[in-house]
Amino acid sequence: MVQPLTIILFGSAGSGKGTQGEFLMKAFRLEKVEAGELVRAKAKEDSPFGRHVKEVHETGKYLSDEEISQLVEEKIVSVPADRGLLIDGYPRRVGQATRLEEMLARAGRTNVKALAIAVGEDELKRRLLNRSVCVNGHILIGRDFTKCPIDGAAVSVRDYDQSEDAIMRRIRFYREEVLPAIDHFRAKGWVVDINGAQPVEAVRDEIFEKLGISQ
């Protein structure tokens, strides 16, 4: 039996990784493991840990590495062994990368690729200064929307996309914290580098070609 694929998806805010993740989930029938979604779901649970996660989330703080890793592992072990995974939003630093490597080993998932979608900082800044988001999480290019064209939901510009300073903080975090996590996986031979500065379809085609997917 062929081991199902696990894809760890990396890309700075504005890199288009969310769109590429949708393509990958359809192509491989992957189960999504998205850190932000796991946090929001846990925050709705009426349990001691759920209430703790809600408090941390609502005050704009971050869960500890151990706490976010617990959520991720709970999701991973809940997915049937014959189903592939798309892991997004985790790991965000080297310590988390080490934890994820251990989780995947415990789950018997050995067919792993880490896609690193790279876009230059000037292009990232341009993209982020021209985007908005609906309350259901759909990313929209442009800031003139009053309703989401996808589902009709309300649209806003997130605080961290409103100013160049806020955007640069996010880009610096990716450079200083996330890139070393990618390098951790690079040393294992897992990393597939992708040029994210191309049009959406060209990025998709490069990913599919490097993963050996026929379209």
JSON list of C-alpha atoms in Angstrom, two decimals, residues 1-212:
[
{"chain": "A", "resi": 1, "resn": "MET", "atom": "CA", "xyz": [0.00, 0.00, 0.00]},
{"chain": "A", "resi": 2, "resn": "VAL", "atom": "CA", "xyz": [1.30, 3.43, -0.97]},
{"chain": "A", "resi": 3, "resn": "GLN", "atom": "CA", "xyz": [1.82, 5.70, 2.02]},
{"chain": "A", "resi": 4, "resn": "PRO", "atom": "CA", "xyz": [-0.55, 8.71, 1.75]},
{"chain": "A", "resi": 5, "resn": "LEU", "atom": "CA", "xyz": [1.14, 12.05, 1.22]},
{"chain": "A", "resi": 6, "resn": "THR", "atom": "CA", "xyz": [1.59, 14.57, 4.01]},
{"chain": "A", "resi": 7, "resn": "ILE", "atom": "CA", "xyz": [2.22, 18.12, 2.79]},
{"chain": "A", "resi": 8, "resn": "ILE", "atom": "CA", "xyz": [3.49, 20.81, 5.15]},
{"chain": "A", "resi": 9, "resn": "LEU", "atom": "CA", "xyz": [2.63, 24.13, 3.49]},
{"chain": "A", "resi": 10, "resn": "PHE", "atom": "CA", "xyz": [4.87, 27.14, 4.08]},
{"chain": "A", "resi": 11, "resn": "GLY", "atom": "CA", "xyz": [4.49, 30.66, 2.76]},
{"chain": "A", "resi": 12, "resn": "SER", "atom": "CA", "xyz": [4.44, 34.15, 4.19]},
{"chain": "A", "resi": 13, "resn": "ALA", "atom": "CA", "xyz": [1.20, 36.11, 4.42]},
{"chain": "A", "resi": 14, "resn": "GLY", "atom": "CA", "xyz": [0.46, 37.23, 0.86]},
{"chain": "A", "resi": 15, "resn": "SER", "atom": "CA", "xyz": [2.24, 34.28, -0.75]},
{"chain": "A", "resi": 16, "resn": "GLY", "atom": "CA", "xyz": [-0.98, 32.70, -2.00]},
{"chain": "A", "resi": 17, "resn": "LYS", "atom": "CA", "xyz": [-0.49, 29.51, -0.01]},
{"chain": "A", "resi": 18, "resn": "GLY", "atom": "CA", "xyz": [-4.17, 29.33, 0.93]},
{"chain": "A", "resi": 19, "resn": "THR", "atom": "CA", "xyz": [-5.19, 29.19, -2.73]},
{"chain": "A", "resi": 20, "resn": "GLN", "atom": "CA", "xyz": [-2.53, 26.59, -3.50]},
{"chain": "A", "resi": 21, "resn": "GLY", "atom": "CA", "xyz": [-3.64, 24.58, -0.50]},
{"chain": "A", "resi": 22, "resn": "GLU", "atom": "CA", "xyz": [-7.14, 24.34, -1.98]},
{"chain": "A", "resi": 23, "resn": "PHE", "atom": "CA", "xyz": [-5.70, 23.01, -5.25]},
{"chain": "A", "resi": 24, "resn": "LEU", "atom": "CA", "xyz": [-3.66, 20.42, -3.35]},
{"chain": "A", "resi": 25, "resn": "MET", "atom": "CA", "xyz": [-6.56, 19.22, -1.21]},
{"chain": "A", "resi": 26, "resn": "LYS", "atom": "CA", "xyz": [-8.62, 18.54, -4.32]},
{"chain": "A", "resi": 27, "resn": "ALA", "atom": "CA", "xyz": [-5.76, 16.88, -6.22]},
{"chain": "A", "resi": 28, "resn": "PHE", "atom": "CA", "xyz": [-4.74, 14.55, -3.38]},
{"chain": "A", "resi": 29, "resn": "ARG", "atom": "CA", "xyz": [-7.98, 14.28, -1.34]},
{"chain": "A", "resi": 30, "resn": "LEU", "atom": "CA", "xyz": [-6.09, 15.65, 1.67]},
{"chain": "A", "resi": 31, "resn": "GLU", "atom": "CA", "xyz": [-7.46, 16.33, 5.14]},
{"chain": "A", "resi": 32, "resn": "LYS", "atom": "CA", "xyz": [-6.65, 19.88, 6.21]},
{"chain": "A", "resi": 33, "resn": "VAL", "atom": "CA", "xyz": [-4.80, 20.47, 9.47]},
{"chain": "A", "resi": 34, "resn": "GLU", "atom": "CA", "xyz": [-4.88, 24.25, 9.84]},
{"chain": "A", "resi": 35, "resn": "ALA", "atom": "CA", "xyz": [-3.60, 25.65, 13.11]},
{"chain": "A", "resi": 36, "resn": "GLY", "atom": "CA", "xyz": [-5.86, 28.70, 13.20]},
{"chain": "A", "resi": 37, "resn": "GLU", "atom": "CA", "xyz": [-8.97, 26.63, 12.53]},
{"chain": "A", "resi": 38, "resn": "LEU", "atom": "CA", "xyz": [-8.00, 24.21, 15.30]},
{"chain": "A", "resi": 39, "resn": "VAL", "atom": "CA", "xyz": [-7.60, 27.08, 17.77]},
{"chain": "A", "resi": 40, "resn": "ARG", "atom": "CA", "xyz": [-10.98, 28.59, 16.84]},
{"chain": "A", "resi": 41, "resn": "ALA", "atom": "CA", "xyz": [-12.71, 25.22, 17.12]},
{"chain": "A", "resi": 42, "resn": "LYS", "atom": "CA", "xyz": [-11.14, 24.42, 20.50]},
{"chain": "A", "resi": 43, "resn": "ALA", "atom": "CA", "xyz": [-12.10, 27.88, 21.81]},
{"chain": "A", "resi": 44, "resn": "LYS", "atom": "CA", "xyz": [-15.77, 26.95, 21.33]},
{"chain": "A", "resi": 45, "resn": "GLU", "atom": "CA", "xyz": [-15.50, 23.87, 23.55]},
{"chain": "A", "resi": 46, "resn": "ASP", "atom": "CA", "xyz": [-16.88, 24.06, 27.09]},
{"chain": "A", "resi": 47, "resn": "SER", "atom": "CA", "xyz": [-13.89, 22.42, 28.74]},
{"chain": "A", "resi": 48, "resn": "PRO", "atom": "CA", "xyz": [-11.02, 23.74, 30.89]},
{"chain": "A", "resi": 49, "resn": "PHE", "atom": "CA", "xyz": [-8.61, 23.66, 27.95]},
{"chain": "A", "resi": 50, "resn": "GLY", "atom": "CA", "xyz": [-11.23, 25.09, 25.60]},
{"chain": "A", "resi": 51, "resn": "ARG", "atom": "CA", "xyz": [-11.89, 28.02, 27.94]},
{"chain": "A", "resi": 52, "resn": "HIS", "atom": "CA", "xyz": [-8.14, 28.61, 28.27]},
{"chain": "A", "resi": 53, "resn": "VAL", "atom": "CA", "xyz": [-7.71, 28.63, 24.48]},
{"chain": "A", "resi": 54, "resn": "LYS", "atom": "CA", "xyz": [-10.64, 31.05, 24.14]},
{"chain": "A", "resi": 55, "resn": "GLU", "atom": "CA", "xyz": [-9.12, 33.45, 26.67]},
{"chain": "A", "resi": 56, "resn": "VAL", "atom": "CA", "xyz": [-5.71, 33.35, 25.00]},
{"chain": "A", "resi": 57, "resn": "HIS", "atom": "CA", "xyz": [-7.22, 33.77, 21.53]},
{"chain": "A", "resi": 58, "resn": "GLU", "atom": "CA", "xyz": [-9.51, 36.66, 22.48]},
{"chain": "A", "resi": 59, "resn": "THR", "atom": "CA", "xyz": [-6.71, 38.63, 24.15]},
{"chain": "A", "resi": 60, "resn": "GLY", "atom": "CA", "xyz": [-4.55, 38.42, 21.02]},
{"chain": "A", "resi": 61, "resn": "LYS", "atom": "CA", "xyz": [-1.91, 36.25, 22.69]},
{"chain": "A", "resi": 62, "resn": "TYR", "atom": "CA", "xyz": [-0.46, 32.97, 21.46]},
{"chain": "A", "resi": 63, "resn": "LEU", "atom": "CA", "xyz": [-0.72, 29.45, 22.78]},
{"chain": "A", "resi": 64, "resn": "SER", "atom": "CA", "xyz": [2.52, 27.89, 23.96]},
{"chain": "A", "resi": 65, "resn": "ASP", "atom": "CA", "xyz": [4.37, 25.53, 21.63]},
{"chain": "A", "resi": 66, "resn": "GLU", "atom": "CA", "xyz": [3.16, 22.62, 23.75]},
{"chain": "A", "resi": 67, "resn": "GLU", "atom": "CA", "xyz": [-0.49, 23.74, 23.59]},
{"chain": "A", "resi": 68, "resn": "ILE", "atom": "CA", "xyz": [-0.66, 24.38, 19.84]},
{"chain": "A", "resi": 69, "resn": "SER", "atom": "CA", "xyz": [1.26, 21.16, 19.22]},
{"chain": "A", "resi": 70, "resn": "GLN", "atom": "CA", "xyz": [-1.32, 19.27, 21.29]},
{"chain": "A", "resi": 71, "resn": "LEU", "atom": "CA", "xyz": [-4.12, 20.59, 19.06]},
{"chain": "A", "resi": 72, "resn": "VAL", "atom": "CA", "xyz": [-2.24, 19.67, 15.91]},
{"chain": "A", "resi": 73, "resn": "GLU", "atom": "CA", "xyz": [-1.45, 16.14, 17.10]},
{"chain": "A", "resi": 74, "resn": "GLU", "atom": "CA", "xyz": [-5.05, 15.55, 18.19]},
{"chain": "A", "resi": 75, "resn": "LYS", "atom": "CA", "xyz": [-6.14, 16.39, 14.65]},
{"chain": "A", "resi": 76, "resn": "ILE", "atom": "CA", "xyz": [-3.43, 14.28, 12.98]},
{"chain": "A", "resi": 77, "resn": "VAL", "atom": "CA", "xyz": [-4.29, 11.13, 14.93]},
{"chain": "A", "resi": 78, "resn": "SER", "atom": "CA", "xyz": [-8.00, 11.61, 14.19]},
{"chain": "A", "resi": 79, "resn": "VAL", "atom": "CA", "xyz": [-7.44, 11.33, 10.42]},
{"chain": "A", "resi": 80, "resn": "PRO", "atom": "CA", "xyz": [-7.72, 7.81, 8.92]},
{"chain": "A", "resi": 81, "resn": "ALA", "atom": "CA", "xyz": [-4.32, 6.32, 8.09]},
{"chain": "A", "resi": 82, "resn": "ASP", "atom": "CA", "xyz": [-5.21, 6.01, 4.39]},
{"chain": "A", "resi": 83, "resn": "ARG", "atom": "CA", "xyz": [-5.96, 9.74, 4.07]},
{"chain": "A", "resi": 84, "resn": "GLY", "atom": "CA", "xyz": [-3.25, 12.31, 3.30]},
{"chain": "A", "resi": 85, "resn": "LEU", "atom": "CA", "xyz": [-2.71, 15.53, 5.24]},
{"chain": "A", "resi": 86, "resn": "LEU", "atom": "CA", "xyz": [-2.25, 19.19, 4.37]},
{"chain": "A", "resi": 87, "resn": "ILE", "atom": "CA", "xyz": [-0.67, 20.95, 7.35]},
{"chain": "A", "resi": 88, "resn": "ASP", "atom": "CA", "xyz": [-0.95, 24.76, 7.23]},
{"chain": "A", "resi": 89, "resn": "GLY", "atom": "CA", "xyz": [0.01, 27.43, 9.77]},
{"chain": "A", "resi": 90, "resn": "TYR", "atom": "CA", "xyz": [2.25, 25.07, 11.74]},
{"chain": "A", "resi": 91, "resn": "PRO", "atom": "CA", "xyz": [5.13, 24.84, 12.50]},
{"chain": "A", "resi": 92, "resn": "ARG", "atom": "CA", "xyz": [6.09, 28.48, 12.93]},
{"chain": "A", "resi": 93, "resn": "ARG", "atom": "CA", "xyz": [9.46, 27.97, 14.60]},
{"chain": "A", "resi": 94, "resn": "VAL", "atom": "CA", "xyz": [12.17, 25.34, 14.91]},
{"chain": "A", "resi": 95, "resn": "GLY", "atom": "CA", "xyz": [10.90, 23.88, 18.19]},
{"chain": "A", "resi": 96, "resn": "GLN", "atom": "CA", "xyz": [7.50, 23.25, 16.63]},
{"chain": "A", "resi": 97, "resn": "ALA", "atom": "CA", "xyz": [9.16, 21.72, 13.55]},
{"chain": "A", "resi": 98, "resn": "THR", "atom": "CA", "xyz": [10.91, 19.20, 15.79]},
{"chain": "A", "resi": 99, "resn": "ARG", "atom": "CA", "xyz": [7.62, 18.39, 17.51]},
{"chain": "A", "resi": 100, "resn": "LEU", "atom": "CA", "xyz": [5.84, 17.91, 14.18]},
{"chain": "A", "resi": 101, "resn": "GLU", "atom": "CA", "xyz": [8.55, 15.56, 12.95]},
{"chain": "A", "resi": 102, "resn": "GLU", "atom": "CA", "xyz": [8.02, 13.46, 16.08]},
{"chain": "A", "resi": 103, "resn": "MET", "atom": "CA", "xyz": [4.22, 13.52, 15.69]},
{"chain": "A", "resi": 104, "resn": "LEU", "atom": "CA", "xyz": [4.38, 12.31, 12.11]},
{"chain": "A", "resi": 105, "resn": "ALA", "atom": "CA", "xyz": [6.77, 9.52, 13.08]},
{"chain": "A", "resi": 106, "resn": "ARG", "atom": "CA", "xyz": [4.39, 8.40, 15.86]},
{"chain": "A", "resi": 107, "resn": "ALA", "atom": "CA", "xyz": [1.51, 8.42, 13.38]},
{"chain": "A", "resi": 108, "resn": "GLY", "atom": "CA", "xyz": [3.50, 6.34, 10.90]},
{"chain": "A", "resi": 109, "resn": "ARG", "atom": "CA", "xyz": [3.39, 9.07, 8.26]},
{"chain": "A", "resi": 110, "resn": "THR", "atom": "CA", "xyz": [6.67, 8.85, 6.37]},
{"chain": "A", "resi": 111, "resn": "ASN", "atom": "CA", "xyz": [5.75, 10.25, 2.93]},
{"chain": "A", "resi": 112, "resn": "VAL", "atom": "CA", "xyz": [6.28, 13.93, 3.74]},
{"chain": "A", "resi": 113, "resn": "LYS", "atom": "CA", "xyz": [6.90, 17.00, 1.57]},
{"chain": "A", "resi": 114, "resn": "ALA", "atom": "CA", "xyz": [7.34, 20.56, 2.83]},
{"chain": "A", "resi": 115, "resn": "LEU", "atom": "CA", "xyz": [6.32, 23.07, 0.17]},
{"chain": "A", "resi": 116, "resn": "ALA", "atom": "CA", "xyz": [8.04, 26.44, 0.62]},
{"chain": "A", "resi": 117, "resn": "ILE", "atom": "CA", "xyz": [6.32, 29.12, -1.49]},
{"chain": "A", "resi": 118, "resn": "ALA", "atom": "CA", "xyz": [8.74, 32.04, -1.80]},
{"chain": "A", "resi": 119, "resn": "VAL", "atom": "CA", "xyz": [7.79, 35.61, -2.74]},
{"chain": "A", "resi": 120, "resn": "GLY", "atom": "CA", "xyz": [10.00, 38.70, -2.48]},
{"chain": "A", "resi": 121, "resn": "GLU", "atom": "CA", "xyz": [9.26, 41.10, 0.37]},
{"chain": "A", "resi": 122, "resn": "ASP", "atom": "CA", "xyz": [8.37, 44.04, -1.89]},
{"chain": "A", "resi": 123, "resn": "GLU", "atom": "CA", "xyz": [5.80, 41.92, -3.73]},
{"chain": "A", "resi": 124, "resn": "LEU", "atom": "CA", "xyz": [4.39, 40.58, -0.46]},
{"chain": "A", "resi": 125, "resn": "LYS", "atom": "CA", "xyz": [3.95, 44.12, 0.82]},
{"chain": "A", "resi": 126, "resn": "ARG", "atom": "CA", "xyz": [2.20, 45.18, -2.39]},
{"chain": "A", "resi": 127, "resn": "ARG", "atom": "CA", "xyz": [-0.19, 42.25, -2.20]},
{"chain": "A", "resi": 128, "resn": "LEU", "atom": "CA", "xyz": [-1.03, 42.67, 1.48]},
{"chain": "A", "resi": 129, "resn": "LEU", "atom": "CA", "xyz": [-1.74, 46.39, 1.10]},
{"chain": "A", "resi": 130, "resn": "ASN", "atom": "CA", "xyz": [-4.34, 45.51, -1.52]},
{"chain": "A", "resi": 131, "resn": "ARG", "atom": "CA", "xyz": [-6.35, 42.77, 0.16]},
{"chain": "A", "resi": 132, "resn": "SER", "atom": "CA", "xyz": [-9.35, 42.35, 2.41]},
{"chain": "A", "resi": 133, "resn": "VAL", "atom": "CA", "xyz": [-11.09, 39.39, 4.00]},
{"chain": "A", "resi": 134, "resn": "CYS", "atom": "CA", "xyz": [-14.66, 38.30, 4.66]},
{"chain": "A", "resi": 135, "resn": "VAL", "atom": "CA", "xyz": [-15.81, 37.16, 8.10]},
{"chain": "A", "resi": 136, "resn": "ASN", "atom": "CA", "xyz": [-15.70, 33.55, 6.85]},
{"chain": "A", "resi": 137, "resn": "GLY", "atom": "CA", "xyz": [-12.02, 33.83, 5.98]},
{"chain": "A", "resi": 138, "resn": "HIS", "atom": "CA", "xyz": [-12.10, 34.27, 2.19]},
{"chain": "A", "resi": 139, "resn": "ILE", "atom": "CA", "xyz": [-9.13, 36.39, 1.07]},
{"chain": "A", "resi": 140, "resn": "LEU", "atom": "CA", "xyz": [-10.11, 39.02, -1.50]},
{"chain": "A", "resi": 141, "resn": "ILE", "atom": "CA", "xyz": [-7.84, 41.06, -3.76]},
{"chain": "A", "resi": 142, "resn": "GLY", "atom": "CA", "xyz": [-8.93, 44.70, -3.48]},
{"chain": "A", "resi": 143, "resn": "ARG", "atom": "CA", "xyz": [-10.44, 46.84, -0.75]},
{"chain": "A", "resi": 144, "resn": "ASP", "atom": "CA", "xyz": [-13.61, 48.12, -2.40]},
{"chain": "A", "resi": 145, "resn": "PHE", "atom": "CA", "xyz": [-15.84, 45.18, -1.47]},
{"chain": "A", "resi": 146, "resn": "THR", "atom": "CA", "xyz": [-18.87, 45.71, 0.76]},
{"chain": "A", "resi": 147, "resn": "LYS", "atom": "CA", "xyz": [-19.91, 42.05, 0.56]},
{"chain": "A", "resi": 148, "resn": "CYS", "atom": "CA", "xyz": [-17.89, 38.93, -0.19]},
{"chain": "A", "resi": 149, "resn": "PRO", "atom": "CA", "xyz": [-18.45, 37.87, -3.83]},
{"chain": "A", "resi": 150, "resn": "ILE", "atom": "CA", "xyz": [-18.03, 34.24, -2.76]},
{"chain": "A", "resi": 151, "resn": "ASP", "atom": "CA", "xyz": [-20.62, 33.95, 0.02]},
{"chain": "A", "resi": 152, "resn": "GLY", "atom": "CA", "xyz": [-22.10, 37.43, 0.56]},
{"chain": "A", "resi": 153, "resn": "ALA", "atom": "CA", "xyz": [-20.56, 37.81, 4.03]},
{"chain": "A", "resi": 154, "resn": "ALA", "atom": "CA", "xyz": [-19.32, 41.09, 5.47]},
{"chain": "A", "resi": 155, "resn": "VAL", "atom": "CA", "xyz": [-15.85, 42.23, 4.41]},
{"chain": "A", "resi": 156, "resn": "SER", "atom": "CA", "xyz": [-13.16, 44.09, 6.34]},
{"chain": "A", "resi": 157, "resn": "VAL", "atom": "CA", "xyz": [-9.44, 44.81, 6.33]},
{"chain": "A", "resi": 158, "resn": "ARG", "atom": "CA", "xyz": [-7.70, 43.04, 9.19]},
{"chain": "A", "resi": 159, "resn": "ASP", "atom": "CA", "xyz": [-5.71, 45.17, 11.60]},
{"chain": "A", "resi": 160, "resn": "TYR", "atom": "CA", "xyz": [-2.46, 43.51, 10.66]},
{"chain": "A", "resi": 161, "resn": "ASP", "atom": "CA", "xyz": [-3.03, 44.27, 6.94]},
{"chain": "A", "resi": 162, "resn": "GLN", "atom": "CA", "xyz": [-3.84, 47.96, 7.44]},
{"chain": "A", "resi": 163, "resn": "SER", "atom": "CA", "xyz": [-0.39, 49.51, 7.72]},
{"chain": "A", "resi": 164, "resn": "GLU", "atom": "CA", "xyz": [3.00, 48.96, 6.16]},
{"chain": "A", "resi": 165, "resn": "ASP", "atom": "CA", "xyz": [4.57, 48.70, 9.62]},
{"chain": "A", "resi": 166, "resn": "ALA", "atom": "CA", "xyz": [2.20, 45.92, 10.67]},
{"chain": "A", "resi": 167, "resn": "ILE", "atom": "CA", "xyz": [2.80, 44.08, 7.41]},
{"chain": "A", "resi": 168, "resn": "MET", "atom": "CA", "xyz": [6.58, 44.34, 7.77]},
{"chain": "A", "resi": 169, "resn": "ARG", "atom": "CA", "xyz": [6.34, 42.87, 11.28]},
{"chain": "A", "resi": 170, "resn": "ARG", "atom": "CA", "xyz": [4.63, 39.81, 9.82]},
{"chain": "A", "resi": 171, "resn": "ILE", "atom": "CA", "xyz": [7.21, 39.51, 7.06]},
{"chain": "A", "resi": 172, "resn": "ARG", "atom": "CA", "xyz": [10.08, 39.81, 9.56]},
{"chain": "A", "resi": 173, "resn": "PHE", "atom": "CA", "xyz": [8.53, 37.13, 11.75]},
{"chain": "A", "resi": 174, "resn": "TYR", "atom": "CA", "xyz": [8.41, 34.78, 8.79]},
{"chain": "A", "resi": 175, "resn": "ARG", "atom": "CA", "xyz": [12.01, 35.53, 7.87]},
{"chain": "A", "resi": 176, "resn": "GLU", "atom": "CA", "xyz": [13.37, 35.23, 11.42]},
{"chain": "A", "resi": 177, "resn": "GLU", "atom": "CA", "xyz": [11.22, 32.40, 12.84]},
{"chain": "A", "resi": 178, "resn": "VAL", "atom": "CA", "xyz": [9.61, 30.38, 10.06]},
{"chain": "A", "resi": 179, "resn": "LEU", "atom": "CA", "xyz": [12.51, 30.17, 7.59]},
{"chain": "A", "resi": 180, "resn": "PRO", "atom": "CA", "xyz": [14.70, 28.37, 10.17]},
{"chain": "A", "resi": 181, "resn": "ALA", "atom": "CA", "xyz": [11.85, 25.85, 10.62]},
{"chain": "A", "resi": 182, "resn": "ILE", "atom": "CA", "xyz": [11.87, 25.28, 6.86]},
{"chain": "A", "resi": 183, "resn": "ASP", "atom": "CA", "xyz": [15.63, 24.76, 7.00]},
{"chain": "A", "resi": 184, "resn": "HIS", "atom": "CA", "xyz": [15.09, 22.11, 9.68]},
{"chain": "A", "resi": 185, "resn": "PHE", "atom": "CA", "xyz": [13.05, 20.12, 7.15]},
{"chain": "A", "resi": 186, "resn": "ARG", "atom": "CA", "xyz": [15.43, 21.00, 4.32]},
{"chain": "A", "resi": 187, "resn": "ALA", "atom": "CA", "xyz": [18.14, 19.08, 6.17]},
{"chain": "A", "resi": 188, "resn": "LYS", "atom": "CA", "xyz": [15.86, 16.02, 6.02]},
{"chain": "A", "resi": 189, "resn": "GLY", "atom": "CA", "xyz": [15.34, 16.37, 2.27]},
{"chain": "A", "resi": 190, "resn": "TRP", "atom": "CA", "xyz": [11.64, 17.21, 2.64]},
{"chain": "A", "resi": 191, "resn": "VAL", "atom": "CA", "xyz": [11.59, 20.73, 1.16]},
{"chain": "A", "resi": 192, "resn": "VAL", "atom": "CA", "xyz": [10.27, 21.55, -2.31]},
{"chain": "A", "resi": 193, "resn": "ASP", "atom": "CA", "xyz": [10.96, 25.19, -3.22]},
{"chain": "A", "resi": 194, "resn": "ILE", "atom": "CA", "xyz": [8.26, 26.99, -5.21]},
{"chain": "A", "resi": 195, "resn": "ASN", "atom": "CA", "xyz": [8.39, 30.40, -6.94]},
{"chain": "A", "resi": 196, "resn": "GLY", "atom": "CA", "xyz": [5.30, 32.14, -5.58]},
{"chain": "A", "resi": 197, "resn": "ALA", "atom": "CA", "xyz": [5.85, 35.36, -7.55]},
{"chain": "A", "resi": 198, "resn": "GLN", "atom": "CA", "xyz": [4.25, 33.79, -10.62]},
{"chain": "A", "resi": 199, "resn": "PRO", "atom": "CA", "xyz": [0.55, 33.97, -11.56]},
{"chain": "A", "resi": 200, "resn": "VAL", "atom": "CA", "xyz": [-1.65, 31.64, -9.50]},
{"chain": "A", "resi": 201, "resn": "GLU", "atom": "CA", "xyz": [-1.99, 29.02, -12.24]},
{"chain": "A", "resi": 202, "resn": "ALA", "atom": "CA", "xyz": [1.77, 28.98, -12.90]},
{"chain": "A", "resi": 203, "resn": "VAL", "atom": "CA", "xyz": [2.47, 28.44, -9.20]},
{"chain": "A", "resi": 204, "resn": "ARG", "atom": "CA", "xyz": [-0.03, 25.57, -9.18]},
{"chain": "A", "resi": 205, "resn": "ASP", "atom": "CA", "xyz": [1.58, 24.05, -12.28]},
{"chain": "A", "resi": 206, "resn": "GLU", "atom": "CA", "xyz": [5.07, 24.24, -10.73]},
{"chain": "A", "resi": 207, "resn": "ILE", "atom": "CA", "xyz": [3.83, 22.57, -7.55]},
{"chain": "A", "resi": 208, "resn": "PHE", "atom": "CA", "xyz": [2.05, 19.81, -9.44]},
{"chain": "A", "resi": 209, "resn": "GLU", "atom": "CA", "xyz": [5.07, 19.21, -11.69]},
{"chain": "A", "resi": 210, "resn": "LYS", "atom": "CA", "xyz": [7.48, 18.97, -8.76]},
{"chain": "A", "resi": 211, "resn": "LEU", "atom": "CA", "xyz": [5.13, 16.63, -6.91]},
{"chain": "A", "resi": 212, "resn": "GLY", "atom": "CA", "xyz": [4.66, 14.50, -10.02]}
]
